[in-house]
PDB file of C-alpha atoms and ligand atoms in Angstrom:
ATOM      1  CA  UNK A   3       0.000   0.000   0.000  1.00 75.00           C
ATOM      2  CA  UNK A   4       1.152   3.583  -0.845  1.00 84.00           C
ATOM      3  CA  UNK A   5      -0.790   6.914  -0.265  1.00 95.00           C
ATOM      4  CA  UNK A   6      -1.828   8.703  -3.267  1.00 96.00           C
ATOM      5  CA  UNK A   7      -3.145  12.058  -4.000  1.00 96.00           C
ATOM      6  CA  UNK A   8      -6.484  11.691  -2.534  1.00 95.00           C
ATOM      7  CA  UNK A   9      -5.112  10.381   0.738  1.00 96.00           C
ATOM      8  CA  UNK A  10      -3.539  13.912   0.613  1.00 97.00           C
ATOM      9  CA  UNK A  11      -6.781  15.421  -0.119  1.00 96.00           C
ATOM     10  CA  UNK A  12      -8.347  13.498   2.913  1.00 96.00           C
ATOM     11  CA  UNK A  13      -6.299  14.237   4.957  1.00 98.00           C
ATOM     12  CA  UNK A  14      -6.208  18.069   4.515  1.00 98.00           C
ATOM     13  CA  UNK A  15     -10.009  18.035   4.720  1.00 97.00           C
ATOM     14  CA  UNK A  16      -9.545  16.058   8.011  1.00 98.00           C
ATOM     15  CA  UNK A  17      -7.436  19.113   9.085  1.00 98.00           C
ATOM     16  CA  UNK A  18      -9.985  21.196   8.594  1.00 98.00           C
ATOM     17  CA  UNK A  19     -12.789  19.191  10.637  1.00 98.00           C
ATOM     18  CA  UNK A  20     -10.041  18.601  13.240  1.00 98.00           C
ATOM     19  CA  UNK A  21      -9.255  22.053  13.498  1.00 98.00           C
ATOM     20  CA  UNK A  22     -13.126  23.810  13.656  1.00 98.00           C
ATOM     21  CA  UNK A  23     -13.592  19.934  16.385  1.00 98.00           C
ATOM     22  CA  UNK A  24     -10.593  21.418  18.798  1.00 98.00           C
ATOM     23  CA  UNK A  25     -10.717  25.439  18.051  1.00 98.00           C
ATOM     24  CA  UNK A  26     -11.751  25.992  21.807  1.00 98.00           C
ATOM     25  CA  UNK A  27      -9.169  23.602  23.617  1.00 98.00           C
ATOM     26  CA  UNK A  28      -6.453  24.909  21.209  1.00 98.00           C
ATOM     27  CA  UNK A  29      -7.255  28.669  21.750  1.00 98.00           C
ATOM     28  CA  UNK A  30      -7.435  27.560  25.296  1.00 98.00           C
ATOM     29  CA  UNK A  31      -4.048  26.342  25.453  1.00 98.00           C
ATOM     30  CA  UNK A  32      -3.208  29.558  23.911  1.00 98.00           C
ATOM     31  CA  UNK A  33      -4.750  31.944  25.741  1.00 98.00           C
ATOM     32  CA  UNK A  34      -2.563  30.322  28.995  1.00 97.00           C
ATOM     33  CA  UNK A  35       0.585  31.292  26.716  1.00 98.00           C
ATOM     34  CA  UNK A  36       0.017  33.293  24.643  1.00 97.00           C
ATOM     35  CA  UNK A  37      -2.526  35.508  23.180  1.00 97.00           C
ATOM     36  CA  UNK A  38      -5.634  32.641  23.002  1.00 98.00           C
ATOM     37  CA  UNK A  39      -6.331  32.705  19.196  1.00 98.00           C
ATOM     38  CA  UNK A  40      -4.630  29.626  18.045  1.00 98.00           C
ATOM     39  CA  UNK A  41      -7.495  27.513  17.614  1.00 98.00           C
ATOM     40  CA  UNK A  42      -9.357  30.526  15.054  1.00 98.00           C
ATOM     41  CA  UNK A  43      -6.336  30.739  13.314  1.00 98.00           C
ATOM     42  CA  UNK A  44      -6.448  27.763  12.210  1.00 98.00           C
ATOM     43  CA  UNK A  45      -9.611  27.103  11.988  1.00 98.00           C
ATOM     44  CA  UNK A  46      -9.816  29.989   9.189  1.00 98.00           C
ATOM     45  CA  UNK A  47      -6.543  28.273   7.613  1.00 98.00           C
ATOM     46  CA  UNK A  48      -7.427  24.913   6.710  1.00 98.00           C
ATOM     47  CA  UNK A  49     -11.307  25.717   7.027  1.00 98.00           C
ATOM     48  CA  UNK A  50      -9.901  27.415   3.674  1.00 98.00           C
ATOM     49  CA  UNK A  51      -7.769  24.672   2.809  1.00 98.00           C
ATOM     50  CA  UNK A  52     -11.009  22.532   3.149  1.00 98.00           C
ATOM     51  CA  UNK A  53     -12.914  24.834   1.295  1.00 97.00           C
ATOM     52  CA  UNK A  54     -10.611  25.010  -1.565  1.00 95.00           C
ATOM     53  CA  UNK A  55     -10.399  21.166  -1.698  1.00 94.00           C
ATOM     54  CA  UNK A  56     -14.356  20.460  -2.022  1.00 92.00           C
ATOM     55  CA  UNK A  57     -14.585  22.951  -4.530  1.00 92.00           C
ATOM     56  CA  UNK A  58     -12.169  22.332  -6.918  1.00 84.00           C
ATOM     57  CA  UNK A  59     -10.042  19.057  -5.559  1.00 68.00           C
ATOM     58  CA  UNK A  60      -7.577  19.777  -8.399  1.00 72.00           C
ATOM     59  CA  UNK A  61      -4.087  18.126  -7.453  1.00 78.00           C
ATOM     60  CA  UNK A  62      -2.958  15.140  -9.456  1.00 89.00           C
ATOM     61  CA  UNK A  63      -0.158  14.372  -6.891  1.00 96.00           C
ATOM     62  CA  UNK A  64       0.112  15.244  -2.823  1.00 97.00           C
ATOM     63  CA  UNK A  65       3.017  17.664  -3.846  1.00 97.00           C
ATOM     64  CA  UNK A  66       0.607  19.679  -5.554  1.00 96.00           C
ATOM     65  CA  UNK A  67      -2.164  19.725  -2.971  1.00 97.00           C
ATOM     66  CA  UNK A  68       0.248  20.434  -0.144  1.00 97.00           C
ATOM     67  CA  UNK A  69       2.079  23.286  -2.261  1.00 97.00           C
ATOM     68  CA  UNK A  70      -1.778  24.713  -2.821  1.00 96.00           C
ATOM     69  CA  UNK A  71      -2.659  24.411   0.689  1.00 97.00           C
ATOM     70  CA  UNK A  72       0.614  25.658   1.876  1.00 98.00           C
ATOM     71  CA  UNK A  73      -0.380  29.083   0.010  1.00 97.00           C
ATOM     72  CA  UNK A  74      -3.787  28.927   1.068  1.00 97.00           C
ATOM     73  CA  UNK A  75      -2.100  28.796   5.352  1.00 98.00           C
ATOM     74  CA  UNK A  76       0.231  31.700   4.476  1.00 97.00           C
ATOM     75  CA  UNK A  77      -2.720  34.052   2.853  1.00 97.00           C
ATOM     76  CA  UNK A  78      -5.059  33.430   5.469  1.00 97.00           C
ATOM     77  CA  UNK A  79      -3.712  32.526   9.010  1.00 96.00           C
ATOM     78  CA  UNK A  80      -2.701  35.983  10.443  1.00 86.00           C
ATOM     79  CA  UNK A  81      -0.582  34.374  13.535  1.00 93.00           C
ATOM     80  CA  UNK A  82       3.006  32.815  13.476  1.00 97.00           C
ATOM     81  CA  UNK A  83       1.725  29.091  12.803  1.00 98.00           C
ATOM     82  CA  UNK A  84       0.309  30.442   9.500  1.00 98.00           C
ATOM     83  CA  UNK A  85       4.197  30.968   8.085  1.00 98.00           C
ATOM     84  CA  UNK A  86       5.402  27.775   9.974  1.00 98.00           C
ATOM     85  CA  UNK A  87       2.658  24.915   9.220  1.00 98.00           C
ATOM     86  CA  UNK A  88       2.758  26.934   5.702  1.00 98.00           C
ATOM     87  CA  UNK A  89       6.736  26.545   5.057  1.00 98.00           C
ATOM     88  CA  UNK A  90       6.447  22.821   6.822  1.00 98.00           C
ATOM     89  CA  UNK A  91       3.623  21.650   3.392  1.00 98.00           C
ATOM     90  CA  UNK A  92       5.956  23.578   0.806  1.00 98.00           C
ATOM     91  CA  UNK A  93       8.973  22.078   1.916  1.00 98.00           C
ATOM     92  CA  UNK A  94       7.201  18.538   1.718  1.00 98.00           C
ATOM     93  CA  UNK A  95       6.061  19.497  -1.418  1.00 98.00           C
ATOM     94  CA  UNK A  96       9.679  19.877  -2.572  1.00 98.00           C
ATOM     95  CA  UNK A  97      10.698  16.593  -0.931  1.00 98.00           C
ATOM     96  CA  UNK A  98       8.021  14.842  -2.786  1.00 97.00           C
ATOM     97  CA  UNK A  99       8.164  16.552  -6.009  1.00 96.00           C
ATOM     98  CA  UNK A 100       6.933  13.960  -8.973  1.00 92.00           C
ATOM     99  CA  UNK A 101       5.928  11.056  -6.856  1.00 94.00           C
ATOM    100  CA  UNK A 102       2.336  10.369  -7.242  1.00 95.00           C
ATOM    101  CA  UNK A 103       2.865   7.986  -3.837  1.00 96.00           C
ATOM    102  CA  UNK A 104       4.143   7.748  -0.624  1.00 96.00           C
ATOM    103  CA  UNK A 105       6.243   4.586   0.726  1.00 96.00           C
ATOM    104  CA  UNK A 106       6.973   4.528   4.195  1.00 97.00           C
ATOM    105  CA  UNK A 107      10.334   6.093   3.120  1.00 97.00           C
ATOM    106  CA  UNK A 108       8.018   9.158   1.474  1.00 97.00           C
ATOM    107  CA  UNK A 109       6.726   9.516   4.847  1.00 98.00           C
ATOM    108  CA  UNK A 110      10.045  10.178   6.794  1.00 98.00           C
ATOM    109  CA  UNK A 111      10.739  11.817   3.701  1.00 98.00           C
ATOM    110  CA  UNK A 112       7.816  14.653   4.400  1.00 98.00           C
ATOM    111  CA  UNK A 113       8.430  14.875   8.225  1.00 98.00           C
ATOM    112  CA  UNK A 114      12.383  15.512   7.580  1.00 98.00           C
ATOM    113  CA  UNK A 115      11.397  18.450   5.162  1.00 98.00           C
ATOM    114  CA  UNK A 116       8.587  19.606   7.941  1.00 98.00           C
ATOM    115  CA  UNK A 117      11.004  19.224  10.492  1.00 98.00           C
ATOM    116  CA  UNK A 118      13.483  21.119   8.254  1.00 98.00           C
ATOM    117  CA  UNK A 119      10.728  24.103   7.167  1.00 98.00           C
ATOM    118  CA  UNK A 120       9.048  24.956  10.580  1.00 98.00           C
ATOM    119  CA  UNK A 121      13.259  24.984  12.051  1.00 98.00           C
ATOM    120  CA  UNK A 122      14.407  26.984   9.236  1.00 97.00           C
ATOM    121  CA  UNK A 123      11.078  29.414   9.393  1.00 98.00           C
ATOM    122  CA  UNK A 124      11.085  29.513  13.000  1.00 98.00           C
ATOM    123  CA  UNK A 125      14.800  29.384  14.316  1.00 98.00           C
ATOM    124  CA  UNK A 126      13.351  26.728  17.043  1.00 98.00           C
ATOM    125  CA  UNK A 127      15.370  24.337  18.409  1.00 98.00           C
ATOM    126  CA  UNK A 128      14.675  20.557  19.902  1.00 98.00           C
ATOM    127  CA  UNK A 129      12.717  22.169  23.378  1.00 98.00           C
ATOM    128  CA  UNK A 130      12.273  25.061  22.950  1.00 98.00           C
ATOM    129  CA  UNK A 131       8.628  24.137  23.659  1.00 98.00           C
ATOM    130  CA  UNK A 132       7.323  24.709  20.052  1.00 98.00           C
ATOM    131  CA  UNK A 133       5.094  22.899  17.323  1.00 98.00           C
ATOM    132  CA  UNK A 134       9.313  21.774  16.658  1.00 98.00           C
ATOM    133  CA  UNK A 135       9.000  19.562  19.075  1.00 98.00           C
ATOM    134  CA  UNK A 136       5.751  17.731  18.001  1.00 98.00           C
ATOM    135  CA  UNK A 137       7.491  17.074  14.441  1.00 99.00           C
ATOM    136  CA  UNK A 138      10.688  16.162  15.648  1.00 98.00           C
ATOM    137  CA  UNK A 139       8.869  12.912  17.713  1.00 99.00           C
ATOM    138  CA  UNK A 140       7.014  12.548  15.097  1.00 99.00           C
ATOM    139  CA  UNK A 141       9.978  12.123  12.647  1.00 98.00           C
ATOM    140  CA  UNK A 142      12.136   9.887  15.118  1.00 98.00           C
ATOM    141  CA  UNK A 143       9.568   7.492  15.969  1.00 98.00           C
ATOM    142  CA  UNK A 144       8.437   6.988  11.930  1.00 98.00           C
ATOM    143  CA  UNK A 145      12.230   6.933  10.937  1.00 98.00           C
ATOM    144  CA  UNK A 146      12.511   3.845  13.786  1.00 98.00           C
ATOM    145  CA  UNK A 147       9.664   1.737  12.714  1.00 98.00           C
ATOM    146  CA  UNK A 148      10.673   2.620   8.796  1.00 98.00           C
ATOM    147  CA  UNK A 149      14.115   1.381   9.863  1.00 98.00           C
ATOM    148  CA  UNK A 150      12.522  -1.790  11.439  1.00 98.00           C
ATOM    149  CA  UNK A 151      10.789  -2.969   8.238  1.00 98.00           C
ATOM    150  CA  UNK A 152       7.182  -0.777   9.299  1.00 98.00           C
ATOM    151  CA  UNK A 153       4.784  -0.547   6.845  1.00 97.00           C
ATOM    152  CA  UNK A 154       3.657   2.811   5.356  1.00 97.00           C
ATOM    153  CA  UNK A 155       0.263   2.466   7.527  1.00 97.00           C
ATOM    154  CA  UNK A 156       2.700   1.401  10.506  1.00 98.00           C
ATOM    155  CA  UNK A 157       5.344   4.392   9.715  1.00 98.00           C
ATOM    156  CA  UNK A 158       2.507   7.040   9.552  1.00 98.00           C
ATOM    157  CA  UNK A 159       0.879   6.003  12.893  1.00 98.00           C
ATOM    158  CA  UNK A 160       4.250   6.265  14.891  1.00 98.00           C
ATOM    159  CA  UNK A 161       4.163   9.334  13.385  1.00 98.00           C
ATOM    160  CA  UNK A 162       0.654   9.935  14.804  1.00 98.00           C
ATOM    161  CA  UNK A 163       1.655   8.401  18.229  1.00 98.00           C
ATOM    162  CA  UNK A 164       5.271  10.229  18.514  1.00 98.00           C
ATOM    163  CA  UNK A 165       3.988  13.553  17.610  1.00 99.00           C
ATOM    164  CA  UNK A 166       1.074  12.779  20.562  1.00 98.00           C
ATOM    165  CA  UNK A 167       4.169  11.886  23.014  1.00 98.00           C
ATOM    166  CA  UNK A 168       5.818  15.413  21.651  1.00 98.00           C
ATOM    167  CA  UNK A 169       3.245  17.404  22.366  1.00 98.00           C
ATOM    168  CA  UNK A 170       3.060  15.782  26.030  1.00 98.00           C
ATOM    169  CA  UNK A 171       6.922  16.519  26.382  1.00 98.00           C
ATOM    170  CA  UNK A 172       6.349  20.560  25.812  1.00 98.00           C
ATOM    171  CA  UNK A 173       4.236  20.562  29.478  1.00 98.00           C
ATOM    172  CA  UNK A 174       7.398  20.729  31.333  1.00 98.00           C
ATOM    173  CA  UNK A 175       9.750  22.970  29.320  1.00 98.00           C
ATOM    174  CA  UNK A 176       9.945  26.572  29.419  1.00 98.00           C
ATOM    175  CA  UNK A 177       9.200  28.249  26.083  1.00 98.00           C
ATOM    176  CA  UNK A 178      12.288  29.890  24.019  1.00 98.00           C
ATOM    177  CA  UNK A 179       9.923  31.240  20.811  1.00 98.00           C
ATOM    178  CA  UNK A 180       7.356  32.703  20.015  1.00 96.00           C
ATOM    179  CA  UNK A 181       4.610  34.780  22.382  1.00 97.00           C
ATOM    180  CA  UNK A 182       5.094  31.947  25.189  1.00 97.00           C
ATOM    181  CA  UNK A 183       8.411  33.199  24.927  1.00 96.00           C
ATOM    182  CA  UNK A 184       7.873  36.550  26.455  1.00 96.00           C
ATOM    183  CA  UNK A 185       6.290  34.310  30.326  1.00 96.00           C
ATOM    184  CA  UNK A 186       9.645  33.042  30.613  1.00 95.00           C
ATOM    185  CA  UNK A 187       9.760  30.403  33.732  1.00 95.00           C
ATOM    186  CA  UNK A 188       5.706  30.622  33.397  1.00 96.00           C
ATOM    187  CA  UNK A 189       5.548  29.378  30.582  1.00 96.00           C
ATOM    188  CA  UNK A 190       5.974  25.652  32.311  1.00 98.00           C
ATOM    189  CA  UNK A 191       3.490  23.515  33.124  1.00 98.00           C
ATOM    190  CA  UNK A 192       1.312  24.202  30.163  1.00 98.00           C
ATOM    191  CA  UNK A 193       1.041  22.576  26.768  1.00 98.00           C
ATOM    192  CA  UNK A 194       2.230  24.663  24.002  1.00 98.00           C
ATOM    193  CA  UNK A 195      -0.620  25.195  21.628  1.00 98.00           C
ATOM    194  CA  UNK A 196       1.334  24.767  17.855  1.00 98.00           C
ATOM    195  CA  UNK A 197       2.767  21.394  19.558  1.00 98.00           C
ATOM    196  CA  UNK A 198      -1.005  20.330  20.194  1.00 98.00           C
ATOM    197  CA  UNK A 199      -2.159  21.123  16.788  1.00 98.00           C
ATOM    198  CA  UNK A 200       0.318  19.184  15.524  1.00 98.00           C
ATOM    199  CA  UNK A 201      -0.464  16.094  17.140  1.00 98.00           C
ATOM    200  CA  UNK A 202      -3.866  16.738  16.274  1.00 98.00           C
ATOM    201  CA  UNK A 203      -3.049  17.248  12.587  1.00 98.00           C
ATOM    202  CA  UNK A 204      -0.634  14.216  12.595  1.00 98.00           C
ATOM    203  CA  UNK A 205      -3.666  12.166  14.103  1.00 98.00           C
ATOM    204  CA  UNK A 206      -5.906  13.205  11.513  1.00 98.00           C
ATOM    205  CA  UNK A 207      -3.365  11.949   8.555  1.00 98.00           C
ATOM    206  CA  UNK A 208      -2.908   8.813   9.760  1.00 98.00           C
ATOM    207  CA  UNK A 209      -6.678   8.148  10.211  1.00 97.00           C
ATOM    208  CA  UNK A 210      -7.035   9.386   6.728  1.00 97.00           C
ATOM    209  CA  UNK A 211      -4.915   5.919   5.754  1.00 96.00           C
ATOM    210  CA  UNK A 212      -7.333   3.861   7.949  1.00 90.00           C
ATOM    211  CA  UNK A 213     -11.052   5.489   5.807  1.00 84.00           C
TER     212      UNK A 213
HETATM  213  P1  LIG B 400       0.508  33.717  17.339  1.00 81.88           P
HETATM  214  O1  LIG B 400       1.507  33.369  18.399  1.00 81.88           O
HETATM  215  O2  LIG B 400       1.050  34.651  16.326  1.00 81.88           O
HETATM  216  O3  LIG B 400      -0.805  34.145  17.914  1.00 81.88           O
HETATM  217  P2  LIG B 400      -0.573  31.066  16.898  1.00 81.88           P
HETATM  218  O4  LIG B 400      -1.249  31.257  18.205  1.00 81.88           O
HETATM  219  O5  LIG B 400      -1.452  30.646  15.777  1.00 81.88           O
HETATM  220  O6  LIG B 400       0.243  32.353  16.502  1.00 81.88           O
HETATM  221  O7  LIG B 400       0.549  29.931  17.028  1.00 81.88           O
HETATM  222  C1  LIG B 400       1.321  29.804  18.186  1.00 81.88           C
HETATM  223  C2  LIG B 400       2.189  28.571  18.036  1.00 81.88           C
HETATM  224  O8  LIG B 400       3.152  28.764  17.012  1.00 81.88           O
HETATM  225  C3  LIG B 400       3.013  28.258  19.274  1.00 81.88           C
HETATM  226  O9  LIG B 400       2.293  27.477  20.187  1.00 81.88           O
HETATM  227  C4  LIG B 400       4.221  27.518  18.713  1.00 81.88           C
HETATM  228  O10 LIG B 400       3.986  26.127  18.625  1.00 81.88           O
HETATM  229  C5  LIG B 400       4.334  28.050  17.316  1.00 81.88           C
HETATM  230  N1  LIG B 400       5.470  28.949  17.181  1.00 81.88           N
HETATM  231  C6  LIG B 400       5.522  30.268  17.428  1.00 81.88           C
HETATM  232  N2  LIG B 400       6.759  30.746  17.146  1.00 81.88           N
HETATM  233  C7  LIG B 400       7.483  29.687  16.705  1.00 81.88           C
HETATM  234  C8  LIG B 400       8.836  29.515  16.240  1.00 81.88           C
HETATM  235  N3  LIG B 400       9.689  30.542  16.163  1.00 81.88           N
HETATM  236  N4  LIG B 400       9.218  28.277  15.858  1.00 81.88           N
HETATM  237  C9  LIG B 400       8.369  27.229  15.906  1.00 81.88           C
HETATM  238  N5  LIG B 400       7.091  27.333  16.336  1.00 81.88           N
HETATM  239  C10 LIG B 400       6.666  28.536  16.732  1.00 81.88           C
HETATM  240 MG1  LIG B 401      -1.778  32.857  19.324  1.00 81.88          MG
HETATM  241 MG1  LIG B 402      -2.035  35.824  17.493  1.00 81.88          MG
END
């Protein structure tokens, strides 16, 4: 089994369900660090992406649909995940440039050029309590079952389950970016909102493999 173009597409419409599902608890986590719109912000961003997708689901390849979709964040998310989650889908798009599937190799593949997009974007660094760290579980724990033999199904749910176990790992670090920067030492204890969403996001691809 690969995953083609319209696991792409289902996938990015998940986001969009996943996001407008968990607005409130995201903008909750954000309004303990930082300025409480995360959840809107990207409910309006891949609400759009969704949008875009059911009315013309153009995209012959997931390159294309995550390059369109990566435009689509940057135009409409006014906040700093906008940039980020849109740099993380064109960099992806690059790494998967002409492949009309994903192996479980084209699945590291796109978390190593996420990883690689939302670091060189954002200037985070492994805990620095950021969406980083979400991506950077996400990519170790798919790169170990890959390396083990996983199937693509098995490779995208440790990236499901290590991007979960990311987000968990932000609760006790003290932010270094962005607004949850600026609480310093109060900044611990809470969850950081971009980390959430990307578990969230990360759940929602690999549950687009199992429909
Ligand atoms: P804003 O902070 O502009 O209101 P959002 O609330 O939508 O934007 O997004 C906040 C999230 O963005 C944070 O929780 C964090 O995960 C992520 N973030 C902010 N700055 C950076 C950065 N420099 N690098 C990586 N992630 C960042
Ligand atoms: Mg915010
Ligand atoms: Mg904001």
């Amino acid at each position: 089994m690969t995953l083609n173009a319209e696991w792409a597409a289902r996938w990015l419409v998940a986001a969009g369900d996943v996001c407008d599902r968990d607005r409130a608890y995201l903008s909750e986590l954000d309004r303990l660090i930082g300025d409480g719109d995360h959840g809107e912000n990207l409910a309006r961003g891949f609400g759009a992406v969704r949008g875009q997708l059911l009315s013309s689901p153009g995209g012959e390849t997931p390159a294309e649909l995550f390059r369109t979709a990566a435009h689509t964040l940057i135009s409409t998310v006014g906040g700093a995940s906008g940039p980020l989650y849109g740099t993380a889908l064109m960099r992806a798009a690059d790494a998967l440039q002409g492949h009309s599937e994903l192996d479980a190799q084209g699945v590291v593949d796109l978390l190593g050029a996420a990883v690689d997009g939302i670091s060189s974007r954002g200037g985070a660094e492994a805990g620095d309590k950021t969406m980083l760290d979400s991506w950077l579980a996400a990519q170790a724990e798919a790169r170990a079952v890959q390396a083990a033999g996983g199937s693509v199904e098995e490779v995208i749910e440790a990236a499901a389950r290590g991007a979960a176990a990311g987000a968990e790992s932000t609760e006790p670090m003290i932010a270094k970016r962005g607004r949850a920067s600026y609480l310093g030492e109060r900044s611990r204890g809470h969850r950081d909102p971009g980390a959430a969403s990307s578990a969230l996001l990360l759940e929602a691809a690999a549950a687009a493999v199992r429909s």
